[in-house]
XYZ file of C-alpha atoms in Angstrom:
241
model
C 34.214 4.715 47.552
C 33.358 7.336 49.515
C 30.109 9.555 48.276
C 31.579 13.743 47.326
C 29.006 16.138 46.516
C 30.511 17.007 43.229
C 32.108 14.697 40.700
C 33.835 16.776 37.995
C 33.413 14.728 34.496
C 35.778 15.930 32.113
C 35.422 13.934 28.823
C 38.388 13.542 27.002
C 40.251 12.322 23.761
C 44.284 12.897 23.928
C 43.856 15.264 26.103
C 46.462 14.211 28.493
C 48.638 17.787 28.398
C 45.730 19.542 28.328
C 44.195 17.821 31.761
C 47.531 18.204 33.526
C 47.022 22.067 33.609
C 43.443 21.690 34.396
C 43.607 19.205 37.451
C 46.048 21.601 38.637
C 43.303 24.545 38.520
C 41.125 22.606 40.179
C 43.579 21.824 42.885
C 44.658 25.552 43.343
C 41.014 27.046 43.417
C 37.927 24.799 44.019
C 37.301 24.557 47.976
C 34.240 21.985 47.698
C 35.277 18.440 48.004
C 35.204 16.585 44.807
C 36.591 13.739 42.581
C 37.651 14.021 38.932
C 36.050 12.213 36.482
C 38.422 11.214 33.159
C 35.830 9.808 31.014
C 38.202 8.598 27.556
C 36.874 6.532 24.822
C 40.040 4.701 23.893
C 42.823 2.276 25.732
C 45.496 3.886 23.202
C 44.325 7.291 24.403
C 47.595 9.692 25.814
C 45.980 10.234 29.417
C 47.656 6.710 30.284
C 51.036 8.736 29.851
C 50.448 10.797 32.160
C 48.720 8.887 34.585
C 52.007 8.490 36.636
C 51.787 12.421 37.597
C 48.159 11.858 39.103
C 50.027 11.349 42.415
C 50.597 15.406 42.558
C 47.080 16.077 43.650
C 45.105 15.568 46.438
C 41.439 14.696 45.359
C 40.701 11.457 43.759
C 41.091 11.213 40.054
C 39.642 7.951 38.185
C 39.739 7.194 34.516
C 36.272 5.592 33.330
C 35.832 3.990 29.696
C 32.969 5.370 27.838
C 30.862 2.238 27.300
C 30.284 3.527 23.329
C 32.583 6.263 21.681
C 32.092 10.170 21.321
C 31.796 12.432 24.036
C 27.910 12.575 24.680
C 28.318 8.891 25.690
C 31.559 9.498 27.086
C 29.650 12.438 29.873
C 26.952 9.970 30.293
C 29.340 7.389 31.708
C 30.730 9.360 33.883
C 27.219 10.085 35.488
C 26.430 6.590 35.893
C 29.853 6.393 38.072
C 28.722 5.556 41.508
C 27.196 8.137 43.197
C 27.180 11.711 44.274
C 25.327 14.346 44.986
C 25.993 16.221 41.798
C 27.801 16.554 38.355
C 29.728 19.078 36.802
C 31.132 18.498 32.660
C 33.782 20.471 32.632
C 35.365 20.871 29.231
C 38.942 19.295 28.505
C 40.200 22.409 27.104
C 38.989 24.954 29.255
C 41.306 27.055 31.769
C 39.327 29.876 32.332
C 36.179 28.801 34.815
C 37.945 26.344 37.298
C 36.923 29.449 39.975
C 33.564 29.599 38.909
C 32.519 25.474 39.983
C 32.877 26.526 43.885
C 29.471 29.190 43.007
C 28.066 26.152 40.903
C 27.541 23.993 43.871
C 26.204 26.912 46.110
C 23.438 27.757 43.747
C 22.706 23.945 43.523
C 22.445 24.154 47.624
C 20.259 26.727 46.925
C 17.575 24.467 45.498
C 18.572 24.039 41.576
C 19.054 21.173 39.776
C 20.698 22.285 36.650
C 23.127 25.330 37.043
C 24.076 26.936 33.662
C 27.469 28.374 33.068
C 26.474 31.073 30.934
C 28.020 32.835 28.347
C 25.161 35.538 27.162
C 24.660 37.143 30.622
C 26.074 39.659 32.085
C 29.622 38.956 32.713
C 30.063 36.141 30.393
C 31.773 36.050 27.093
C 32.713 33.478 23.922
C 35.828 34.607 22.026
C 37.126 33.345 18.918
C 34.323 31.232 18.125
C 33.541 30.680 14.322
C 31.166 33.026 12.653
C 28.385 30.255 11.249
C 29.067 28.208 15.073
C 28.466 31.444 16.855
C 25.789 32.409 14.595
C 24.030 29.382 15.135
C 24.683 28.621 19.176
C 23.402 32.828 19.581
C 19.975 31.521 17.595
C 19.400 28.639 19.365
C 19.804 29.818 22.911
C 18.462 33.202 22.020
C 15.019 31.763 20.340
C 14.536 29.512 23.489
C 14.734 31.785 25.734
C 12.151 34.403 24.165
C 9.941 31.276 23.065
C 9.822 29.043 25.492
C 9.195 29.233 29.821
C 13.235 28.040 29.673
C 14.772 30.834 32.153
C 18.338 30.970 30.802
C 20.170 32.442 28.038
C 22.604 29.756 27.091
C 20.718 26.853 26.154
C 23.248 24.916 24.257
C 26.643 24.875 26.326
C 27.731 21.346 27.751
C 29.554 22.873 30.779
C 27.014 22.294 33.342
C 25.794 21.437 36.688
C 23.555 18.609 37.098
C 21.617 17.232 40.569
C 21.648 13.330 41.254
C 17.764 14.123 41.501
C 18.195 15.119 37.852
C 19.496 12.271 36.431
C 17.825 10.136 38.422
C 14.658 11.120 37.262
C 14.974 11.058 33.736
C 15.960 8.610 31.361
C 19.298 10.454 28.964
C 18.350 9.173 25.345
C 20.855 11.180 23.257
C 23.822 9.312 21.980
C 25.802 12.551 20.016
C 27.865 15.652 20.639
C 26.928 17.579 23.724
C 23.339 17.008 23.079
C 23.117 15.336 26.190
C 23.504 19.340 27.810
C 20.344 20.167 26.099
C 18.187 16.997 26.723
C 19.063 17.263 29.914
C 18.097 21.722 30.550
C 14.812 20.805 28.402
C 13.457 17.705 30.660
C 14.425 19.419 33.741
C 12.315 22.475 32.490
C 9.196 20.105 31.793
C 9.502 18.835 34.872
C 9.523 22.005 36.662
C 12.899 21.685 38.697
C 14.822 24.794 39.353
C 17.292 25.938 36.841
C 19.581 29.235 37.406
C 22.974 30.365 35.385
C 26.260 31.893 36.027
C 28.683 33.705 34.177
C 31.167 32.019 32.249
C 34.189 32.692 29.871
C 34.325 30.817 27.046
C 37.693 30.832 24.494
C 37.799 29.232 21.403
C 40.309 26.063 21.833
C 43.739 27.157 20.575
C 45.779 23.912 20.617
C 45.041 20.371 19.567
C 41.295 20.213 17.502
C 37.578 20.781 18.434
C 35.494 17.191 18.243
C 32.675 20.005 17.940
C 30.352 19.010 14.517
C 27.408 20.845 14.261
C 26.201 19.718 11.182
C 26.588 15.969 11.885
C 24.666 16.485 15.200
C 22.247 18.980 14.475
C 19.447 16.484 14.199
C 19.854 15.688 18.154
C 19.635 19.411 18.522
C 16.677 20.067 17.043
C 15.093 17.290 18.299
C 15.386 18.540 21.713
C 14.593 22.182 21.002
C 11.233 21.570 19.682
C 10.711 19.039 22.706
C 11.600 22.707 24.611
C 9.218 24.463 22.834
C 6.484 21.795 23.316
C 6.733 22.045 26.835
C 5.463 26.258 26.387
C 3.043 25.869 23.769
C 1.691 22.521 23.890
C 1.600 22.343 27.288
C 3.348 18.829 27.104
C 4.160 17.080 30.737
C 7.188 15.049 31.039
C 6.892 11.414 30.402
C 7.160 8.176 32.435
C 11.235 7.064 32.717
């Protein structure tokens, strides 16, 4: 297998119409060689049905079993898929930011390891989102970015750049959700590696349902943003992998 500089992980669960329109984005507008990433939990799951129309594109699209279930498990199978030299998640249900991933890799060329698609800077947005998930997403990102040294505004979104140096360097330990995102933004922080967002558009998911349960994985959340805050005001270093 040959080694891209980005593979595009999109985790997925019945997502097969849904990834149709999006490999076809990513056809029509990224310009940086890549391979797609479908990281599904089950054999039953619908992508098989359309596996058949994979032939349509022209970059390299491989299915990958998550080696537990859920999607934070499902992302981090997907980076431990050979090698390259970085990863994007890119959300099964988003058709807004496939013109955005092409700016993602040039700020990673540009020396960062984790590039944030944001949606509280300038330019961004998040529409429709429920009023207690907003509420909640707008105080976590907000209170770590006036508390802590992290230098973005979006703290808690799993679409994401990541460097190979990244992931290489640190050991993932979260096993729910998206938590993975934010283990991942507060380690790099610790260990001083370059971090730098974009802006992104983010719509509340119209068709199909959200696998999106805040309460159930909140505990993974805080977890990690109290290991952010340590990091400012304990002055805690990052540990051995």
């Amino acid at each position: 297998m040959n080694k891209l500089p980005i593979h595009i992980i999109v985790p997925i669960f019945n997502e097969g119409k849904n990834i149709l329109k999006i490999l076809k984005n990513f056809q029509d507008h990224v310009k940086t060689p890549f391979r797609v990433l479908l990281c599904y939990d089950n054999d039953e799951d619908d992508v098989f049905n359309f596996k058949k129309n994979f032939s349509e594109f022209n970059f390299e699209i491989h299915l990958v079993k998550n080696f537990e279930k859920g999607p934070c498990t499902a992302v981090i199978s997907g980076m431990n898929y050979n090698q390259s030299e970085c990863v994007i998640v890119y959300p099964a249900d988003d058709f807004e930011n496939h013109n955005i991933l092409d700016e993602m890799y040039k700020e990673f060329t540009n020396g960062n390891d984790i590039v944030v698609a944001s949606r509280f800077v300038k330019g961004g947005s998040m529409t429709g989102c429920p009023i207690i998930k907003s509420i909640l997403i707008k105080l976590a990102s907000n209170s770590l970015y006036l508390l802590s040294s992290i230098p973005v505004k979006d703290a808690s979104n799993g679409f994401r750049l990541f460097s190979r140096r990244l992931i290489n360097a640190v050991k993932i330990e979260s096993k729910k959700g998206f938590a993975y995102s934010l283990e991942l933004l507060v380690k790099c922080n610790r260990l001083k590696f370059k971090i730098s967002e974009i802006p992104a558009t983010w719509v509340e998911r119209c068709e199909g349902s959200s696998r999106f349960k805040i309460f159930k994985w909140l505990p993974q959340y805080l977890k990690w943003y109290f290991y952010g805050l340590g990091t400012t005001w304990l002055k805690k270093g990052p540990e051995k992998v």
